[in-house]
Every structure is written in C-alpha cells, then in structure tokens.
PDB file of C-alpha atoms in Angstrom:
ATOM      1  CA  MET A 331       1.010  10.430 -19.658  1.00 47.00           C
ATOM      2  CA  THR A 332      -2.387  10.903 -21.283  1.00 61.00           C
ATOM      3  CA  THR A 333      -3.161   7.179 -21.299  1.00 77.00           C
ATOM      4  CA  PRO A 334      -5.401   6.210 -18.380  1.00 82.00           C
ATOM      5  CA  ARG A 335      -3.280   4.582 -15.704  1.00 95.00           C
ATOM      6  CA  THR A 336      -5.675   1.885 -14.639  1.00 98.00           C
ATOM      7  CA  ALA A 337      -5.338  -1.798 -13.921  1.00 98.00           C
ATOM      8  CA  GLU A 338      -7.411  -4.783 -12.907  1.00 98.00           C
ATOM      9  CA  VAL A 339      -5.836  -7.879 -11.379  1.00 98.00           C
ATOM     10  CA  THR A 340      -7.524 -11.057 -10.196  1.00 98.00           C
ATOM     11  CA  ARG A 341      -5.597 -13.496  -8.017  1.00 98.00           C
ATOM     12  CA  ASN A 342      -7.170 -16.760  -6.882  1.00 98.00           C
ATOM     13  CA  THR A 343      -5.632 -19.348  -4.585  1.00 98.00           C
ATOM     14  CA  ARG A 344      -7.027 -22.023  -2.289  1.00 97.00           C
ATOM     15  CA  GLU A 345      -6.835 -19.445   0.510  1.00 98.00           C
ATOM     16  CA  THR A 346      -8.113 -16.239  -1.095  1.00 98.00           C
ATOM     17  CA  ARG A 347     -10.002 -14.968  -4.137  1.00 98.00           C
ATOM     18  CA  ILE A 348      -9.159 -11.336  -4.824  1.00 98.00           C
ATOM     19  CA  THR A 349      -9.935  -8.731  -7.468  1.00 98.00           C
ATOM     20  CA  VAL A 350      -8.266  -5.314  -7.374  1.00 98.00           C
ATOM     21  CA  ARG A 351      -9.145  -2.421  -9.680  1.00 98.00           C
ATOM     22  CA  ILE A 352      -7.178   0.827  -9.494  1.00 98.00           C
ATOM     23  CA  ASN A 353      -6.999   4.204 -11.174  1.00 98.00           C
ATOM     24  CA  LEU A 354      -3.800   6.047 -10.289  1.00 97.00           C
ATOM     25  CA  ASP A 355      -5.278   9.320 -11.519  1.00 96.00           C
ATOM     26  CA  GLY A 356      -8.465   9.091  -9.500  1.00 96.00           C
ATOM     27  CA  THR A 357      -9.972  11.169  -6.725  1.00 97.00           C
ATOM     28  CA  GLY A 358      -9.584   8.783  -3.789  1.00 98.00           C
ATOM     29  CA  GLN A 359     -12.836   6.859  -4.139  1.00 98.00           C
ATOM     30  CA  SER A 360     -12.909   3.342  -2.739  1.00 98.00           C
ATOM     31  CA  LYS A 361     -15.046   0.224  -2.630  1.00 98.00           C
ATOM     32  CA  LEU A 362     -13.553  -2.206  -0.148  1.00 98.00           C
ATOM     33  CA  HIS A 363     -14.629  -5.609   1.049  1.00 98.00           C
ATOM     34  CA  THR A 364     -12.009  -7.779   2.739  1.00 98.00           C
ATOM     35  CA  GLY A 365     -14.097  -9.045   5.638  1.00 98.00           C
ATOM     36  CA  ILE A 366     -11.830  -7.249   8.149  1.00 98.00           C
ATOM     37  CA  GLY A 367     -13.309  -3.892   9.095  1.00 98.00           C
ATOM     38  CA  PHE A 368     -10.149  -2.207  10.334  1.00 98.00           C
ATOM     39  CA  PHE A 369      -8.196  -3.403   7.284  1.00 98.00           C
ATOM     40  CA  ASP A 370     -10.836  -1.858   5.005  1.00 98.00           C
ATOM     41  CA  HIS A 371     -10.422   1.367   6.996  1.00 98.00           C
ATOM     42  CA  MET A 372      -6.654   1.303   6.371  1.00 98.00           C
ATOM     43  CA  LEU A 373      -7.057   0.584   2.655  1.00 98.00           C
ATOM     44  CA  ASP A 374      -9.432   3.545   2.492  1.00 98.00           C
ATOM     45  CA  GLN A 375      -6.605   5.716   3.879  1.00 98.00           C
ATOM     46  CA  ILE A 376      -4.377   4.626   0.977  1.00 98.00           C
ATOM     47  CA  ALA A 377      -7.086   5.525  -1.534  1.00 98.00           C
ATOM     48  CA  ARG A 378      -8.037   8.876  -0.008  1.00 98.00           C
ATOM     49  CA  HIS A 379      -4.557  10.146   0.734  1.00 98.00           C
ATOM     50  CA  GLY A 380      -3.045   8.662  -2.416  1.00 98.00           C
ATOM     51  CA  LEU A 381      -5.881   9.989  -4.606  1.00 98.00           C
ATOM     52  CA  ILE A 382      -6.122   6.483  -6.039  1.00 98.00           C
ATOM     53  CA  ASP A 383      -9.514   5.051  -6.942  1.00 98.00           C
ATOM     54  CA  LEU A 384      -9.433   1.635  -5.334  1.00 98.00           C
ATOM     55  CA  ASP A 385     -11.874  -1.251  -5.653  1.00 98.00           C
ATOM     56  CA  ILE A 386     -10.870  -4.373  -3.708  1.00 98.00           C
ATOM     57  CA  HIS A 387     -12.979  -7.463  -3.172  1.00 98.00           C
ATOM     58  CA  CYS A 388     -11.526 -10.382  -1.238  1.00 98.00           C
ATOM     59  CA  GLU A 389     -13.028 -13.664  -0.117  1.00 98.00           C
ATOM     60  CA  GLY A 390     -10.511 -15.198   2.250  1.00 98.00           C
ATOM     61  CA  ASP A 391     -10.241 -17.998   4.782  1.00 98.00           C
ATOM     62  CA  LEU A 392     -11.123 -15.789   7.736  1.00 98.00           C
ATOM     63  CA  HIS A 393     -12.350 -18.832   9.637  1.00 97.00           C
ATOM     64  CA  ILE A 394      -8.615 -19.529  10.131  1.00 96.00           C
ATOM     65  CA  ASP A 395      -7.413 -15.956  10.669  1.00 97.00           C
ATOM     66  CA  GLY A 396      -6.714 -12.802   8.695  1.00 98.00           C
ATOM     67  CA  HIS A 397      -3.162 -13.622   7.607  1.00 98.00           C
ATOM     68  CA  HIS A 398      -3.825 -14.886   4.090  1.00 98.00           C
ATOM     69  CA  THR A 399      -6.385 -12.161   3.394  1.00 98.00           C
ATOM     70  CA  VAL A 400      -4.126  -9.284   4.431  1.00 98.00           C
ATOM     71  CA  GLU A 401      -0.955 -10.625   2.801  1.00 98.00           C
ATOM     72  CA  ASP A 402      -2.661 -11.580  -0.448  1.00 98.00           C
ATOM     73  CA  VAL A 403      -4.423  -8.223  -0.761  1.00 98.00           C
ATOM     74  CA  GLY A 404      -0.974  -6.611  -0.432  1.00 98.00           C
ATOM     75  CA  ILE A 405       0.370  -8.859  -3.184  1.00 98.00           C
ATOM     76  CA  THR A 406      -2.563  -8.206  -5.512  1.00 98.00           C
ATOM     77  CA  LEU A 407      -2.465  -4.449  -4.930  1.00 98.00           C
ATOM     78  CA  GLY A 408       1.260  -4.481  -5.689  1.00 98.00           C
ATOM     79  CA  MET A 409       0.599  -6.383  -8.923  1.00 98.00           C
ATOM     80  CA  ALA A 410      -2.011  -3.813  -9.920  1.00 98.00           C
ATOM     81  CA  ILE A 411       0.322  -0.884  -9.211  1.00 98.00           C
ATOM     82  CA  ALA A 412       3.094  -2.523 -11.267  1.00 98.00           C
ATOM     83  CA  LYS A 413       0.671  -3.052 -14.144  1.00 98.00           C
ATOM     84  CA  ALA A 414      -0.681   0.510 -13.997  1.00 97.00           C
ATOM     85  CA  VAL A 415       2.743   2.242 -14.048  1.00 96.00           C
ATOM     86  CA  GLY A 416       4.017   0.091 -16.929  1.00 94.00           C
ATOM     87  CA  ASP A 417       7.623   0.878 -17.883  1.00 93.00           C
ATOM     88  CA  LYS A 418       7.579   3.852 -15.440  1.00 94.00           C
ATOM     89  CA  ALA A 419       8.576   6.369 -18.106  1.00 93.00           C
ATOM     90  CA  GLY A 420       7.953   9.907 -16.908  1.00 93.00           C
ATOM     91  CA  LEU A 421       7.299   8.951 -13.293  1.00 95.00           C
ATOM     92  CA  THR A 422       8.684  10.816 -10.316  1.00 97.00           C
ATOM     93  CA  ARG A 423       9.746   7.318  -9.068  1.00 97.00           C
ATOM     94  CA  TYR A 424      10.508   8.368  -5.479  1.00 98.00           C
ATOM     95  CA  GLY A 425       7.950   9.357  -2.889  1.00 98.00           C
ATOM     96  CA  HIS A 426       8.029  10.211   0.799  1.00 98.00           C
ATOM     97  CA  SER A 427       5.678  11.450   3.483  1.00 98.00           C
ATOM     98  CA  TYR A 428       5.467  12.172   7.190  1.00 98.00           C
ATOM     99  CA  VAL A 429       1.991  11.909   8.701  1.00 98.00           C
ATOM    100  CA  PRO A 430       0.969  12.673  12.302  1.00 98.00           C
ATOM    101  CA  LEU A 431      -2.197  11.662  14.133  1.00 98.00           C
ATOM    102  CA  ASP A 432      -2.345  13.079  17.648  1.00 98.00           C
ATOM    103  CA  GLU A 433       0.625  11.501  19.491  1.00 98.00           C
ATOM    104  CA  ALA A 434       1.636   9.196  16.615  1.00 98.00           C
ATOM    105  CA  LEU A 435       3.984  10.049  13.746  1.00 99.00           C
ATOM    106  CA  SER A 436       5.104   7.859  10.846  1.00 99.00           C
ATOM    107  CA  ARG A 437       7.413   8.249   7.867  1.00 99.00           C
ATOM    108  CA  VAL A 438       7.183   6.287   4.600  1.00 99.00           C
ATOM    109  CA  VAL A 439       9.668   6.432   1.719  1.00 99.00           C
ATOM    110  CA  ILE A 440       9.019   4.578  -1.557  1.00 98.00           C
ATOM    111  CA  ASP A 441      11.227   3.906  -4.569  1.00 98.00           C
ATOM    112  CA  LEU A 442       9.598   2.244  -7.586  1.00 98.00           C
ATOM    113  CA  SER A 443      13.017   0.773  -8.179  1.00 96.00           C
ATOM    114  CA  GLY A 444      12.294  -2.604  -9.749  1.00 96.00           C
ATOM    115  CA  ARG A 445      14.003  -4.101  -6.685  1.00 97.00           C
ATOM    116  CA  PRO A 446      11.621  -5.373  -4.014  1.00 98.00           C
ATOM    117  CA  GLY A 447      12.445  -4.715  -0.394  1.00 98.00           C
ATOM    118  CA  LEU A 448      10.665  -3.735   2.801  1.00 98.00           C
ATOM    119  CA  HIS A 449      12.346  -2.183   5.808  1.00 98.00           C
ATOM    120  CA  MET A 450       9.783  -1.541   8.531  1.00 98.00           C
ATOM    121  CA  ASP A 451      10.168  -0.466  12.139  1.00 98.00           C
ATOM    122  CA  CYS A 452       7.059  -0.283  14.311  1.00 98.00           C
ATOM    123  CA  LYS A 453       6.664  -1.422  17.885  1.00 98.00           C
ATOM    124  CA  PHE A 454       2.910  -1.740  18.134  1.00 98.00           C
ATOM    125  CA  THR A 455       1.481  -1.085  21.571  1.00 98.00           C
ATOM    126  CA  ALA A 456      -1.320  -3.640  21.066  1.00 98.00           C
ATOM    127  CA  GLY A 457      -1.564  -7.036  19.430  1.00 98.00           C
ATOM    128  CA  SER A 458      -4.844  -6.351  17.697  1.00 98.00           C
ATOM    129  CA  ILE A 459      -7.090  -3.512  16.580  1.00 98.00           C
ATOM    130  CA  GLY A 460     -10.607  -4.852  16.328  1.00 96.00           C
ATOM    131  CA  ALA A 461     -10.298  -8.074  14.315  1.00 95.00           C
ATOM    132  CA  PHE A 462      -7.002  -6.933  12.776  1.00 98.00           C
ATOM    133  CA  ASP A 463      -3.777  -8.548  14.010  1.00 98.00           C
ATOM    134  CA  THR A 464      -1.217  -5.741  14.062  1.00 98.00           C
ATOM    135  CA  GLN A 465       1.554  -8.165  13.016  1.00 98.00           C
ATOM    136  CA  LEU A 466      -0.182  -8.397   9.640  1.00 98.00           C
ATOM    137  CA  THR A 467       0.726  -4.799   8.850  1.00 98.00           C
ATOM    138  CA  PHE A 468       4.221  -6.042   8.003  1.00 98.00           C
ATOM    139  CA  GLU A 469       2.799  -8.882   5.888  1.00 98.00           C
ATOM    140  CA  PHE A 470       0.657  -6.469   3.870  1.00 98.00           C
ATOM    141  CA  PHE A 471       3.530  -4.139   3.056  1.00 99.00           C
ATOM    142  CA  GLN A 472       5.906  -7.057   2.399  1.00 98.00           C
ATOM    143  CA  GLY A 473       3.440  -8.514  -0.095  1.00 98.00           C
ATOM    144  CA  PHE A 474       3.033  -5.125  -1.743  1.00 98.00           C
ATOM    145  CA  ALA A 475       6.772  -4.442  -2.019  1.00 98.00           C
ATOM    146  CA  ASN A 476       7.463  -7.868  -3.521  1.00 98.00           C
ATOM    147  CA  ALA A 477       4.708  -7.675  -6.124  1.00 98.00           C
ATOM    148  CA  ALA A 478       5.121  -3.985  -7.022  1.00 98.00           C
ATOM    149  CA  LEU A 479       8.917  -4.410  -7.256  1.00 98.00           C
ATOM    150  CA  ALA A 480       9.321  -1.441  -4.934  1.00 98.00           C
ATOM    151  CA  THR A 481      11.687  -0.523  -2.134  1.00 98.00           C
ATOM    152  CA  VAL A 482       9.621   0.621   0.850  1.00 98.00           C
ATOM    153  CA  HIS A 483      10.866   2.069   4.144  1.00 99.00           C
ATOM    154  CA  ILE A 484       8.278   2.496   6.903  1.00 99.00           C
ATOM    155  CA  ASP A 485       9.050   3.905  10.337  1.00 98.00           C
ATOM    156  CA  ASN A 486       6.592   4.608  13.108  1.00 98.00           C
ATOM    157  CA  LEU A 487       8.579   7.298  14.887  1.00 98.00           C
ATOM    158  CA  LYS A 488       6.175   7.907  17.787  1.00 98.00           C
ATOM    159  CA  GLY A 489       2.907   6.555  19.077  1.00 98.00           C
ATOM    160  CA  HIS A 490       1.117   5.111  22.087  1.00 98.00           C
ATOM    161  CA  ASN A 491      -2.213   4.205  20.507  1.00 98.00           C
ATOM    162  CA  ALA A 492      -2.011   1.234  18.112  1.00 98.00           C
ATOM    163  CA  HIS A 493      -4.870   2.536  15.960  1.00 98.00           C
ATOM    164  CA  HIS A 494      -2.995   5.813  15.527  1.00 98.00           C
ATOM    165  CA  GLN A 495       0.275   4.015  14.805  1.00 98.00           C
ATOM    166  CA  ALA A 496      -1.305   1.972  12.006  1.00 98.00           C
ATOM    167  CA  GLU A 497      -3.294   4.843  10.578  1.00 98.00           C
ATOM    168  CA  THR A 498      -0.286   7.147  10.289  1.00 98.00           C
ATOM    169  CA  MET A 499       1.646   4.436   8.437  1.00 99.00           C
ATOM    170  CA  PHE A 500      -1.144   3.735   5.948  1.00 99.00           C
ATOM    171  CA  LYS A 501      -1.840   7.437   5.379  1.00 98.00           C
ATOM    172  CA  ALA A 502       1.855   8.172   4.847  1.00 99.00           C
ATOM    173  CA  PHE A 503       2.089   5.189   2.514  1.00 99.00           C
ATOM    174  CA  GLY A 504      -0.784   6.547   0.422  1.00 98.00           C
ATOM    175  CA  ARG A 505       0.789   9.988   0.166  1.00 98.00           C
ATOM    176  CA  ALA A 506       4.247   8.595  -0.649  1.00 98.00           C
ATOM    177  CA  LEU A 507       2.755   6.334  -3.318  1.00 98.00           C
ATOM    178  CA  ARG A 508       0.924   9.306  -4.801  1.00 98.00           C
ATOM    179  CA  MET A 509       4.186  11.239  -5.054  1.00 98.00           C
ATOM    180  CA  ALA A 510       6.125   8.315  -6.543  1.00 98.00           C
ATOM    181  CA  THR A 511       3.502   7.632  -9.222  1.00 97.00           C
ATOM    182  CA  THR A 512       3.000  11.289 -10.173  1.00 96.00           C
ATOM    183  CA  ALA A 513       4.045  12.249 -13.688  1.00 92.00           C
ATOM    184  CA  ASP A 514       7.120  14.494 -13.863  1.00 91.00           C
ATOM    185  CA  ALA A 515       6.537  16.962 -16.695  1.00 89.00           C
ATOM    186  CA  ARG A 516      10.264  17.673 -16.995  1.00 90.00           C
ATOM    187  CA  SER A 517      11.072  14.036 -17.769  1.00 88.00           C
ATOM    188  CA  ALA A 518       8.097  13.080 -19.923  1.00 86.00           C
ATOM    189  CA  GLY A 519       8.758   9.787 -21.674  1.00 87.00           C
ATOM    190  CA  VAL A 520      12.062   9.305 -19.853  1.00 91.00           C
ATOM    191  CA  ILE A 521      12.600   6.291 -17.582  1.00 90.00           C
ATOM    192  CA  PRO A 522      14.010   7.752 -14.329  1.00 87.00           C
ATOM    193  CA  SER A 523      17.125   5.594 -14.078  1.00 88.00           C
ATOM    194  CA  THR A 524      20.667   5.781 -15.412  1.00 84.00           C
ATOM    195  CA  LYS A 525      20.232   2.120 -16.416  1.00 85.00           C
ATOM    196  CA  GLY A 526      17.457   3.042 -18.818  1.00 83.00           C
ATOM    197  CA  SER A 527      15.011   0.586 -17.271  1.00 84.00           C
ATOM    198  CA  LEU A 528      13.320  -0.060 -13.947  1.00 87.00           C
TER     199      LEU A 528
END
C-alpha cells in the first residue's frame, strides 16, 4: 500500500454543506469546524487516536438544532473512509479498542465488512454536553456505518460523567478504525474475505 490513502468528499443538501478531507496514513492532525464545540472536540479524538489527518468543514442549520450537522458529518466521513480504503486489499479489516477515562470505559469493534450496521449501547447520564445533544452520538455513528459500509459495535461499559462516556467512545472508535485500516504486510494485495470482495 504505497499509494497515498487520501480522500476528499463534498456533500451538499438543503440542510448542510460539508467537505471532508482525510489521510489514513497521517499523524493525527485536524482542522475542524462544525459549529458545535463539543462535537469538534470528539472529532479531534478520532483524528488523534486514529492517526488520521482530518479536515472537516460543515455549514449546517444550527438555528434548528445540531441533528443534521452531526448526522451528515458522520455520513460524509463514512463516504471518505470508503473512498480512501478502495477495494480494501491488504487491510487488516477488523479493529477493536477499549479506552478508559477516569470512571468511564468504552469498547468499540469495527469490521470494514461491506455490510452496514451499528449496534450501540450507551445510557448517557446527561441529555447534553455543552451544545451537543448526547442522543446525536448514535446518529453520527449510524451515519458513518451506513456510508462506510462498516459493521460497528459500540458499548459504554461504565461511566457516570457524560463527557467521559462520549470521549471514551470516540477515542476507542478512532483507535479501532486505525487498526481496521492498517495495512497487513502478510496479506498484501489480498482482499481479506473468503468471498474475494468486500
């Protein structure tokens, strides 16, 4: 995998205008502007812990609420990941991570399977973190899973502080994504599936 694994995707609707640029082989640098401070903080966790260079600019209908912005960023990021990994030849394909933060602990498992699905279990202890509606965490990951054609399992196993709950999930997601998109030297050029395609 000597070809740069980069992608740029622009997605415009009547609700949001989004551009995402990624480099899967980056160093975790990010430029983020979604208009929701806590959401930018969570996206930065994906970049830093996934070692993905991430540039996201979104102009959304925040005068309504954050729903369309958060969901559509998830969709556009998923599209960019799918574009960057291409046919997935030589990828590890599966990734997993446990991440703690003080009292909180989350587990994320990812399969770049070609079959979209999200299974998430988190009982947030607060309805919002700053201007971020915690219910939108599910919408972000659902949008990502659908667009990236990935199976994603997310479990917040422990936590009393909603900020910590969210942060452990986003950090674990970044680390699991890093593992799943890492090149496997032992299967260079081989698509990791008995079907021969993903």
